[in-house]
Each structure stands twice: as C-alpha cells, then as structure tokens.
PDB file of N, CA and C in Angstrom:
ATOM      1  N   UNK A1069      50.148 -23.172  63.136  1.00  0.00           N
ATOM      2  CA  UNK A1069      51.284 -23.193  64.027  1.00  0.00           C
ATOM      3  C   UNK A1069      51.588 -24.627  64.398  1.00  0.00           C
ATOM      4  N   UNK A1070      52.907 -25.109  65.062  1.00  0.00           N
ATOM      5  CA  UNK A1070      52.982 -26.258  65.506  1.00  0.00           C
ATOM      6  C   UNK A1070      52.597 -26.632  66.315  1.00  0.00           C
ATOM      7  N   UNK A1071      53.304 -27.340  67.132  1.00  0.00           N
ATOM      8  CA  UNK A1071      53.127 -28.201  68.639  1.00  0.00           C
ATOM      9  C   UNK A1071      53.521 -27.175  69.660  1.00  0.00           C
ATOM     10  N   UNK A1072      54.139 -26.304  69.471  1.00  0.00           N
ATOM     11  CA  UNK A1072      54.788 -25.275  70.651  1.00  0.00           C
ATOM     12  C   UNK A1072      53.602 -24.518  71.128  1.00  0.00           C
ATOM     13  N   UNK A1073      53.809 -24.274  72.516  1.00  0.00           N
ATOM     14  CA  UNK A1073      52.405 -23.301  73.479  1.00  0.00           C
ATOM     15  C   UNK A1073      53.197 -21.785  72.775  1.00  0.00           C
ATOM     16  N   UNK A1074      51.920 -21.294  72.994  1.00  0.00           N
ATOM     17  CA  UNK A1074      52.020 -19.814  72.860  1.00  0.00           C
ATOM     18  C   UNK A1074      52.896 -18.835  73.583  1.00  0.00           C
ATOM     19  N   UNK A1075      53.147 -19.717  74.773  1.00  0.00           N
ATOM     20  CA  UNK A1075      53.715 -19.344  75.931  1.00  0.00           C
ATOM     21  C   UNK A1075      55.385 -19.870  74.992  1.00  0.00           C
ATOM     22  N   UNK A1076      55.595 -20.801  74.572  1.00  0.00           N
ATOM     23  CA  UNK A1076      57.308 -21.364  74.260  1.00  0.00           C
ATOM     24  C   UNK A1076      57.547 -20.233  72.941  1.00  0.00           C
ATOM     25  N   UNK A1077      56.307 -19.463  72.443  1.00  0.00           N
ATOM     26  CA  UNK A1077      56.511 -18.795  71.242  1.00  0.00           C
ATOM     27  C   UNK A1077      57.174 -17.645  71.258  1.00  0.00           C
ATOM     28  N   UNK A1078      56.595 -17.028  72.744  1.00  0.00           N
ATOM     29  CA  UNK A1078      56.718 -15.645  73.208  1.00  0.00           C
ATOM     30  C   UNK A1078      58.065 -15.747  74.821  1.00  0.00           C
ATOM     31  N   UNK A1079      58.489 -17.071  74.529  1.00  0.00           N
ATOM     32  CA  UNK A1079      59.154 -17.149  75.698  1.00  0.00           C
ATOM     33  C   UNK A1079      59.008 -16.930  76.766  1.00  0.00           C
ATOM     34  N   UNK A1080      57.955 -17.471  77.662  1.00  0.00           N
ATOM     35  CA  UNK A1080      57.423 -16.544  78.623  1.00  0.00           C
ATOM     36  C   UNK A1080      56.763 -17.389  79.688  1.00  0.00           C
ATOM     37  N   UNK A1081      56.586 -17.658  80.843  1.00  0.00           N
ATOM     38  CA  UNK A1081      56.052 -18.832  82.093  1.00  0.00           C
ATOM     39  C   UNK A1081      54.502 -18.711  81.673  1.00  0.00           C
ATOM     40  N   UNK A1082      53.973 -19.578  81.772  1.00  0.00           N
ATOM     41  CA  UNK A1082      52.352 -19.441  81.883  1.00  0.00           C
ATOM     42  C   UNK A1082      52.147 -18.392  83.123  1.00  0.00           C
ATOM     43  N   UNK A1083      52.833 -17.991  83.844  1.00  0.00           N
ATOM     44  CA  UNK A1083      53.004 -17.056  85.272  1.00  0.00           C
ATOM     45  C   UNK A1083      52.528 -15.457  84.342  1.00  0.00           C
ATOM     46  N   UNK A1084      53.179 -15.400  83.833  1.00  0.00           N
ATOM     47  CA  UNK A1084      53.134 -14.096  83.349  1.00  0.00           C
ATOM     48  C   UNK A1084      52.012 -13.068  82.615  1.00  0.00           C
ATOM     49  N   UNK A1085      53.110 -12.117  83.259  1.00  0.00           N
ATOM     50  CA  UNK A1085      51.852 -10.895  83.798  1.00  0.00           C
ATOM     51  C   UNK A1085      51.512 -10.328  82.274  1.00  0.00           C
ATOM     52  N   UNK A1086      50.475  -9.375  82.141  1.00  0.00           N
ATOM     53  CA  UNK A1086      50.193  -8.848  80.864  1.00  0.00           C
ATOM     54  C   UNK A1086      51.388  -7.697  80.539  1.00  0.00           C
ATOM     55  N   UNK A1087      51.846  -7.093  81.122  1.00  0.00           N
ATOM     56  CA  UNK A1087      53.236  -6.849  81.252  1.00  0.00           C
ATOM     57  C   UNK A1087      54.471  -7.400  80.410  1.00  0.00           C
ATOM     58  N   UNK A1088      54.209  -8.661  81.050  1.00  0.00           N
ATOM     59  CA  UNK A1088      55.656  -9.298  80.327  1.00  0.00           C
ATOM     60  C   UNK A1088      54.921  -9.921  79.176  1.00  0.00           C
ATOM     61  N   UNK A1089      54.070 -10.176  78.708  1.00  0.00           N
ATOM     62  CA  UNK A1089      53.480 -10.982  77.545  1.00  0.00           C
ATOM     63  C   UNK A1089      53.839  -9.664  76.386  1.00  0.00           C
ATOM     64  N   UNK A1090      53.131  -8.586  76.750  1.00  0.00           N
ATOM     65  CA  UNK A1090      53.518  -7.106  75.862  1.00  0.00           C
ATOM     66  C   UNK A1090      55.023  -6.834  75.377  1.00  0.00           C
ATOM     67  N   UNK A1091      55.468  -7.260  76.255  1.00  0.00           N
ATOM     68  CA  UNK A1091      57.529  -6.908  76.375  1.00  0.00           C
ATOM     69  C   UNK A1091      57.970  -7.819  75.180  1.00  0.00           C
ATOM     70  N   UNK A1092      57.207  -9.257  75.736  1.00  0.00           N
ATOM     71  CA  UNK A1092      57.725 -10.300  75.091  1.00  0.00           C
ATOM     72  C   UNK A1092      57.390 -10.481  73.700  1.00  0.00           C
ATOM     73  N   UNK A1093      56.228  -9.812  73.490  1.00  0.00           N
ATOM     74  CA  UNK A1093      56.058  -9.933  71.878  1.00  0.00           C
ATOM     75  C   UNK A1093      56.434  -8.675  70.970  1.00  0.00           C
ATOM     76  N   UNK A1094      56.272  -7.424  72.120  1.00  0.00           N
ATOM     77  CA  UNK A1094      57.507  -6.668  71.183  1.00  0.00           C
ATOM     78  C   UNK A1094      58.908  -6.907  70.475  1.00  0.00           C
ATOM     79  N   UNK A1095      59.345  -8.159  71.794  1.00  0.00           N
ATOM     80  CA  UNK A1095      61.067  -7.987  71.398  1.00  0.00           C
ATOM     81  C   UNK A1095      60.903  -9.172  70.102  1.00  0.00           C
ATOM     82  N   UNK A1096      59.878 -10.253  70.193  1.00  0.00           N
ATOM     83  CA  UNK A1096      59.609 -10.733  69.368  1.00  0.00           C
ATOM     84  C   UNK A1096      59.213 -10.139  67.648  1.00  0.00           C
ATOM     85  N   UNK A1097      58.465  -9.547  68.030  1.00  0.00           N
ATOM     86  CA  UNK A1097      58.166  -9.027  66.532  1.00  0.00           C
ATOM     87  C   UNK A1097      59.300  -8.228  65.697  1.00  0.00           C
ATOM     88  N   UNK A1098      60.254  -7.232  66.667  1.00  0.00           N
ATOM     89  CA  UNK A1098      60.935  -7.100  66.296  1.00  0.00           C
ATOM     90  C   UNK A1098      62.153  -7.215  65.640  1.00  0.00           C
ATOM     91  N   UNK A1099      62.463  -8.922  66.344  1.00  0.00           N
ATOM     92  CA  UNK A1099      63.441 -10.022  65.619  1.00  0.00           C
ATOM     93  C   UNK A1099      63.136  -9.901  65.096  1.00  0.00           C
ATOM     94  N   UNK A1100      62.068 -10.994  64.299  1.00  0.00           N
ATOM     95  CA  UNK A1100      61.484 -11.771  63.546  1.00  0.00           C
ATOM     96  C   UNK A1100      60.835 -10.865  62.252  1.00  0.00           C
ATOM     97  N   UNK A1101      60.586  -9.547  62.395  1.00  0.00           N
ATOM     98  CA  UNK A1101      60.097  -8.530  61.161  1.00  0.00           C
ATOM     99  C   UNK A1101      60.314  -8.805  60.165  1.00  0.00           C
ATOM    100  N   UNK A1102      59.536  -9.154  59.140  1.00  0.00           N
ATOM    101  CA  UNK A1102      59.764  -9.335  57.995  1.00  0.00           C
ATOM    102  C   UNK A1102      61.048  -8.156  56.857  1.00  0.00           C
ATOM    103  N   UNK A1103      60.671  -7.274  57.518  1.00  0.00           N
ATOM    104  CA  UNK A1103      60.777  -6.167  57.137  1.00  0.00           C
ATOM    105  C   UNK A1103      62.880  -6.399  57.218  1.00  0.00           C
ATOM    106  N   UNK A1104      63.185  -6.765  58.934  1.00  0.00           N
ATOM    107  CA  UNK A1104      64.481  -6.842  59.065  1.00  0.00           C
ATOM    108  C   UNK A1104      64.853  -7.958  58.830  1.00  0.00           C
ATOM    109  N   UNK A1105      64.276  -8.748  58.489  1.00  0.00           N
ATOM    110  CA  UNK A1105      64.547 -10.302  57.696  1.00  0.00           C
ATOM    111  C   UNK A1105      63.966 -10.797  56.321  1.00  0.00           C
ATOM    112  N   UNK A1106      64.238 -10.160  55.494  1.00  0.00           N
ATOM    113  CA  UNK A1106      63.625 -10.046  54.215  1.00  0.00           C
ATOM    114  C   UNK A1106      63.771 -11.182  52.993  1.00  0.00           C
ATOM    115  N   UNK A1107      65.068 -11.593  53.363  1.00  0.00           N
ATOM    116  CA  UNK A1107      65.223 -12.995  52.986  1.00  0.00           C
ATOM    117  C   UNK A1107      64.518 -14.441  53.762  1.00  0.00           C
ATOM    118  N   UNK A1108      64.585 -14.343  54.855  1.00  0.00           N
ATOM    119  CA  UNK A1108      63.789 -15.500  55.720  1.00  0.00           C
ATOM    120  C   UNK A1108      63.073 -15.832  56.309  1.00  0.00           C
ATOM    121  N   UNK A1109      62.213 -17.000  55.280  1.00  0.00           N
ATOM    122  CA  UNK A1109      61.182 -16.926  55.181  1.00  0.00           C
ATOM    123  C   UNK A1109      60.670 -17.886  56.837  1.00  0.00           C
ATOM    124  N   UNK A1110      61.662 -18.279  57.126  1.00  0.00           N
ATOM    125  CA  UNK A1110      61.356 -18.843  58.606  1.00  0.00           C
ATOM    126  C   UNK A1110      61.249 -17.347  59.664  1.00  0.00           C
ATOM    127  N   UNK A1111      61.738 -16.357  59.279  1.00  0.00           N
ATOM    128  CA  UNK A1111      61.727 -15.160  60.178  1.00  0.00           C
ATOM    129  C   UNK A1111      60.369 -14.650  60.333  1.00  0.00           C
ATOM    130  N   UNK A1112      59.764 -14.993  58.733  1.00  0.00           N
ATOM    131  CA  UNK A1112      58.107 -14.209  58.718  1.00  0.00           C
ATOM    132  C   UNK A1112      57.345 -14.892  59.332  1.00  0.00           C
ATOM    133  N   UNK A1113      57.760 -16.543  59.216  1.00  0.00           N
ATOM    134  CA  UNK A1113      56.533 -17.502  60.039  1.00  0.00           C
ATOM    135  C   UNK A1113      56.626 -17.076  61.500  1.00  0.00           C
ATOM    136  N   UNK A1114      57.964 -17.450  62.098  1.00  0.00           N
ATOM    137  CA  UNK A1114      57.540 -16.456  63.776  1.00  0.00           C
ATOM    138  C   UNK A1114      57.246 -15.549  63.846  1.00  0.00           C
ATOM    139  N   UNK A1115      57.297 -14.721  63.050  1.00  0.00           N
ATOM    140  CA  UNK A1115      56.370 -13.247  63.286  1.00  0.00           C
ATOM    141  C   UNK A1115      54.996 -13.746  63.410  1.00  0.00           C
ATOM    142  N   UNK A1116      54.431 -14.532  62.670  1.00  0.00           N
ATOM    143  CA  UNK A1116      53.074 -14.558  62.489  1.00  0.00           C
ATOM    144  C   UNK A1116      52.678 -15.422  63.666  1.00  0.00           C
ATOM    145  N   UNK A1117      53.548 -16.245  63.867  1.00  0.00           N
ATOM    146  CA  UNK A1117      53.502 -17.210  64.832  1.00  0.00           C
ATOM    147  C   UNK A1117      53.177 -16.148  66.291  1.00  0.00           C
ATOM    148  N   UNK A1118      54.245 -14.847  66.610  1.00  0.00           N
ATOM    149  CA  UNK A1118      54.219 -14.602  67.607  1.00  0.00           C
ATOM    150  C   UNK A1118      53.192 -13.132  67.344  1.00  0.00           C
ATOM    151  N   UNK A1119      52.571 -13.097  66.520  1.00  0.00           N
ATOM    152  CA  UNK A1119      51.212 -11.949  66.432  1.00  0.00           C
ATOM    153  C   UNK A1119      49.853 -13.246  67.235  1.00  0.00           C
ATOM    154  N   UNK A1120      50.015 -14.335  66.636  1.00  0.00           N
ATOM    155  CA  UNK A1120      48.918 -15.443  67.262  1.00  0.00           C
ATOM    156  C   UNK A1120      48.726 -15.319  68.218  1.00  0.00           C
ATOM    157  N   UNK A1121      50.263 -16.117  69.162  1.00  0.00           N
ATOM    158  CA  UNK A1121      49.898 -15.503  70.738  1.00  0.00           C
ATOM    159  C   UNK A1121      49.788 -14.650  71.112  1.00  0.00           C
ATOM    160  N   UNK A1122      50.100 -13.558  71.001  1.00  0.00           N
ATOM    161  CA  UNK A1122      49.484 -12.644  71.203  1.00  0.00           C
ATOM    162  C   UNK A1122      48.496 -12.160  71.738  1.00  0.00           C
ATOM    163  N   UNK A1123      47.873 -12.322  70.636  1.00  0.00           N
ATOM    164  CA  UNK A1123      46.125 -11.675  69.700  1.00  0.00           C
ATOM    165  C   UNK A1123      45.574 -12.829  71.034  1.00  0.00           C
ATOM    166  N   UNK A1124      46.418 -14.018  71.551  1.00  0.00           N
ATOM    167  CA  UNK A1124      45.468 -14.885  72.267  1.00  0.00           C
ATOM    168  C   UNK A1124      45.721 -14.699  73.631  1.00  0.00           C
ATOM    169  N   UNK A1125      47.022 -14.578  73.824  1.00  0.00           N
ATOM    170  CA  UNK A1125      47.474 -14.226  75.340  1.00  0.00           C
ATOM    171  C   UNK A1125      46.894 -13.007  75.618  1.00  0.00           C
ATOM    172  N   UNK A1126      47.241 -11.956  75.223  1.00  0.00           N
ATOM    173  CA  UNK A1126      46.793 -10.451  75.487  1.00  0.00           C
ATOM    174  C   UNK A1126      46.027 -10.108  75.863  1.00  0.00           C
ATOM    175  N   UNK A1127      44.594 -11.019  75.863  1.00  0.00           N
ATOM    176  CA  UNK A1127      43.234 -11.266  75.782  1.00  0.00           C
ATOM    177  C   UNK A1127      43.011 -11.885  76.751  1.00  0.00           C
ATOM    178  N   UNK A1128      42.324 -11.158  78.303  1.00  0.00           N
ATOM    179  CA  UNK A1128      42.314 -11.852  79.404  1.00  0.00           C
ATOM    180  C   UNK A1128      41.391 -13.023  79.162  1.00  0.00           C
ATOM    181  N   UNK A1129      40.131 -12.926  78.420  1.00  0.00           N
ATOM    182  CA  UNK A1129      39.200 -14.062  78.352  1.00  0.00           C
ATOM    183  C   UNK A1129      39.349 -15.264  76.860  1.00  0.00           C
ATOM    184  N   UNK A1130      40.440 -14.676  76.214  1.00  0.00           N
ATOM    185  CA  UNK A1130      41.025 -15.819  75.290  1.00  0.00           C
ATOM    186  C   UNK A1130      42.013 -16.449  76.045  1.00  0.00           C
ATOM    187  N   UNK A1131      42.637 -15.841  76.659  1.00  0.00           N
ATOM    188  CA  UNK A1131      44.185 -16.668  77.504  1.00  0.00           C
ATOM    189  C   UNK A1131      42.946 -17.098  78.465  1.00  0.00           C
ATOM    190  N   UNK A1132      42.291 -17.290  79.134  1.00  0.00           N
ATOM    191  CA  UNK A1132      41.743 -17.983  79.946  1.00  0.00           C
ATOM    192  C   UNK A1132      41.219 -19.366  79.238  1.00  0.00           C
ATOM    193  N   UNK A1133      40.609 -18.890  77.911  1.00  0.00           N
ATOM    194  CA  UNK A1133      40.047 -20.230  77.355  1.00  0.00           C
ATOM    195  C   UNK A1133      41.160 -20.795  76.578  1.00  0.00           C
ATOM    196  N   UNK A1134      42.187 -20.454  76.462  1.00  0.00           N
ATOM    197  CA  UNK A1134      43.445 -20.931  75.966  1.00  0.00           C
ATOM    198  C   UNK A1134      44.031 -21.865  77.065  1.00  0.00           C
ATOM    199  N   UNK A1135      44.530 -21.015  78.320  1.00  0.00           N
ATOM    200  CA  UNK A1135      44.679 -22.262  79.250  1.00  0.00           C
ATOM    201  C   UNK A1135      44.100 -23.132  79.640  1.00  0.00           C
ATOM    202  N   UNK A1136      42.526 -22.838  79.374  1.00  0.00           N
ATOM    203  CA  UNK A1136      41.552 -24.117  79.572  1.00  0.00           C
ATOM    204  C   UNK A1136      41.978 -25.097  79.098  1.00  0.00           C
ATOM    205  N   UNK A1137      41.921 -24.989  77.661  1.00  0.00           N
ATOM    206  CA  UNK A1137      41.355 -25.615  76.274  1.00  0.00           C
ATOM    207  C   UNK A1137      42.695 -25.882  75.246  1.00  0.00           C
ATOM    208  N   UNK A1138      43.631 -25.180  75.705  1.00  0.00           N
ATOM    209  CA  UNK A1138      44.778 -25.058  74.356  1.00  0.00           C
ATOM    210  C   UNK A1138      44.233 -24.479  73.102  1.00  0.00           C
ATOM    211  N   UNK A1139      45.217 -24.512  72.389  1.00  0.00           N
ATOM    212  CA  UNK A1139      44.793 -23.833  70.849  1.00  0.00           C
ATOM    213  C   UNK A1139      43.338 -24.187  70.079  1.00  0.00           C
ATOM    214  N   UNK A1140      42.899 -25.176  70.447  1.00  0.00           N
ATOM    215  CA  UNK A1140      41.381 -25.812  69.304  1.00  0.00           C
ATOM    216  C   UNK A1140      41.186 -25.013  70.485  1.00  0.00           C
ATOM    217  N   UNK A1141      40.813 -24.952  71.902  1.00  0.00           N
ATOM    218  CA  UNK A1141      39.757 -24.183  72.410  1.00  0.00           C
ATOM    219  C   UNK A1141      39.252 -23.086  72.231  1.00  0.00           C
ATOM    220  N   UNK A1142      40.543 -22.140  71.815  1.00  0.00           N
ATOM    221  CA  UNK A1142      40.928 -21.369  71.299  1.00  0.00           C
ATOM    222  C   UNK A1142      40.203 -20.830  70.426  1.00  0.00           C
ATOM    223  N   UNK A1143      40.047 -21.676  69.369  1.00  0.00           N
ATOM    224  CA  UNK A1143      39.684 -22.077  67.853  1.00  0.00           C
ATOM    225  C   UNK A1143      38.662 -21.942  67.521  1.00  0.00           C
ATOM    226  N   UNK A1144      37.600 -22.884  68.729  1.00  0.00           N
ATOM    227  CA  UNK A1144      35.908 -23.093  68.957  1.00  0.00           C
ATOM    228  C   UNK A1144      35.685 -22.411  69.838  1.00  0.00           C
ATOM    229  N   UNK A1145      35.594 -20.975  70.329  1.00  0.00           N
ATOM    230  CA  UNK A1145      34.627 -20.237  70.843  1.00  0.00           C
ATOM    231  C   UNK A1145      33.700 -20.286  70.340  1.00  0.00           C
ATOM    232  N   UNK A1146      33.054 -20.623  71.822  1.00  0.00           N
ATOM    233  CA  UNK A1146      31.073 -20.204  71.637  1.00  0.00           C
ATOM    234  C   UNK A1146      30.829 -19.002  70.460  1.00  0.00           C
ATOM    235  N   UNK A1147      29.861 -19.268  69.482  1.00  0.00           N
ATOM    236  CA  UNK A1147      29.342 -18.492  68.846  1.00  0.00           C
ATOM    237  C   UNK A1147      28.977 -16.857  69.075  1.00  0.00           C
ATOM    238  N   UNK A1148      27.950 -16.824  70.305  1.00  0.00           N
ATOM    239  CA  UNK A1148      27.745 -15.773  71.275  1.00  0.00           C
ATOM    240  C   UNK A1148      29.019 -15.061  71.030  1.00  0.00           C
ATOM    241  N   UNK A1149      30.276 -15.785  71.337  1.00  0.00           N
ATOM    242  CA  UNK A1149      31.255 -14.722  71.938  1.00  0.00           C
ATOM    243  C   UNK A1149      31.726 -13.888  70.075  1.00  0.00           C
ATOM    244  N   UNK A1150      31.600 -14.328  69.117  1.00  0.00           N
ATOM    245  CA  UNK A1150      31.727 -13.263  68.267  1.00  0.00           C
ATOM    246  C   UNK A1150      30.500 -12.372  67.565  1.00  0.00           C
ATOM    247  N   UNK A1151      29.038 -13.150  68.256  1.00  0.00           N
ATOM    248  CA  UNK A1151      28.125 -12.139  67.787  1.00  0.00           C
ATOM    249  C   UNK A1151      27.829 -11.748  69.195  1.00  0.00           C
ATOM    250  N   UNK A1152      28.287 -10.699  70.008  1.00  0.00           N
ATOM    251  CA  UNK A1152      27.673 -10.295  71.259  1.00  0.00           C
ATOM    252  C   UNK A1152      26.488  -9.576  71.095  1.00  0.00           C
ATOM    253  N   UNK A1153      25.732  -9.433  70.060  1.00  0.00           N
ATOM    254  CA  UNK A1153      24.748  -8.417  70.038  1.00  0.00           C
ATOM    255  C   UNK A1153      23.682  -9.380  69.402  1.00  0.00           C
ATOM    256  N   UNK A1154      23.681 -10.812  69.794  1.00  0.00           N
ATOM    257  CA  UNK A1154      22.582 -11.826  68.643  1.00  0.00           C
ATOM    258  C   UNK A1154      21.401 -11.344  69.221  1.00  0.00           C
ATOM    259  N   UNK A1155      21.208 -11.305  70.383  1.00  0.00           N
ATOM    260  CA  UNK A1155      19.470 -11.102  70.832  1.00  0.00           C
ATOM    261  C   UNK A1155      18.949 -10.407  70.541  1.00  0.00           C
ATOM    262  N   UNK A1156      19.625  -9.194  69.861  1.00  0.00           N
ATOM    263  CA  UNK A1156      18.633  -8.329  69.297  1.00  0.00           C
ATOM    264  C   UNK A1156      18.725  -8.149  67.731  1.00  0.00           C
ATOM    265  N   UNK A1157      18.828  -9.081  67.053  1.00  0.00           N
ATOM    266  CA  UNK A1157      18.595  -9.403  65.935  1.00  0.00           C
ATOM    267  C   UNK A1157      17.465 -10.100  65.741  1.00  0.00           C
ATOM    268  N   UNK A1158      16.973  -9.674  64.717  1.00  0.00           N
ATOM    269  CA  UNK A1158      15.635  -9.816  63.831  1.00  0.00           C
ATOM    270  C   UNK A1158      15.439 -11.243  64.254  1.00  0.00           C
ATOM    271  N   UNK A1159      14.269 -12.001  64.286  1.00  0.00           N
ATOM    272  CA  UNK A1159      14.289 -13.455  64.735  1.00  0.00           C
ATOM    273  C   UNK A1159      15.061 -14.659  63.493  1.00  0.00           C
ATOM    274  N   UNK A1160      14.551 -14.015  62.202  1.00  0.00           N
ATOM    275  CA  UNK A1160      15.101 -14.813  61.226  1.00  0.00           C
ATOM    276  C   UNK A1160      16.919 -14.752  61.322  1.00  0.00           C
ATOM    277  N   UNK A1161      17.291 -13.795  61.617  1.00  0.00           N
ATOM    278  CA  UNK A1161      19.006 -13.708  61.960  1.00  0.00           C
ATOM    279  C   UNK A1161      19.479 -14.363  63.103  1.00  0.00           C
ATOM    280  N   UNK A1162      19.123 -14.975  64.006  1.00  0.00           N
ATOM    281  CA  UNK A1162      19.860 -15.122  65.189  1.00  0.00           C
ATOM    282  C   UNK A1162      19.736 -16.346  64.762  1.00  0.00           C
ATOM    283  N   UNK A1163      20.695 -16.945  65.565  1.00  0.00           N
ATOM    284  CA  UNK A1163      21.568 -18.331  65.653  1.00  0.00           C
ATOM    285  C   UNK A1163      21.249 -19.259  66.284  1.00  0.00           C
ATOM    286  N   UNK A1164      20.741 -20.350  65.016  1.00  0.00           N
ATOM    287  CA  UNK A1164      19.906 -21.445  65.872  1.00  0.00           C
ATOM    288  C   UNK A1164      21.079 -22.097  67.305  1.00  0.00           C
ATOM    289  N   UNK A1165      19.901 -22.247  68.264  1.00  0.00           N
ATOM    290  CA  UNK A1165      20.059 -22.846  69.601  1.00  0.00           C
ATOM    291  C   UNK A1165      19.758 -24.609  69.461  1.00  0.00           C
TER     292      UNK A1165
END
C-alpha cells in the first residue's frame, strides 16, 4: 500500500467507532469490486487496499498496535501474538527467547 493511513483508505476519523469502520468498508468494497469494475485495474488495488484496513482496523488489538506503531507496527507483531499456544509446545518447537 502507499503513504495513505488506513483511516484515508476507508474514509473515516481515527474517532471511529467499529460501527462506522464496518459501514465504511462495505461501501468501499462495494465500489471498488473487482467484479463491478472489471476493467480497472486501479479499482482492484483499492479493494485490496480497503480489505487491509480492515483486516487491521476491525481488530480491536491490531488497530491499537496500528495507532501505536502505523503500518510496520502492524507488520512486526510479537511472535507470541501468532503462535498463542507456544508454551505448550514440545521444548524443541517453541521459539527461541
């Protein structure tokens, strides 16, 4: 994606509620559908563009590390947070500290 916040993607205040983030990427996806824009190929990139924020806003503890951190913060979540179940893996499996 570019330089634009997730927030300029989905049109929407950093204020906003999970509510309007949902609204906003419906009416979004729905422009932008590949499906109703089949010729343009700038139509498919905001789609994908506005599934991103999304997938990041939508997400009370990604939009938190998003407003932290911006997009790389985003990016580099702690390890932990995609294996939530490391501690009880075999000792040879878990993730050097």
């Amino acid at each position: 994606m570019g330089t634009r916040s997730y927030y300029d993607v989905l049109g929407i205040p950093k204020t906003a509620t999970d509510a309007e983030i949902k609204k906003a990427y419906r009416q979004a996806a729905l422009k932008f559908h590949p499906d109703r824009n089949p010729n343009n190929p700038t139509a498919a990139e905001r789609f994908r563009e506005a599934a991103e924020a999304y997938e990041t806003l939508g997400d009370s503890e990604r939009r938190k590390i998003y407003d932290q951190f911006g997009a790389t913060g985003e990016k580099r979540r702690p390890a932990d947070a995609e294996q939530p179940h490391a501690e009880y893996a075999p000792p040879h499996q878990q993730p050097s500290q």
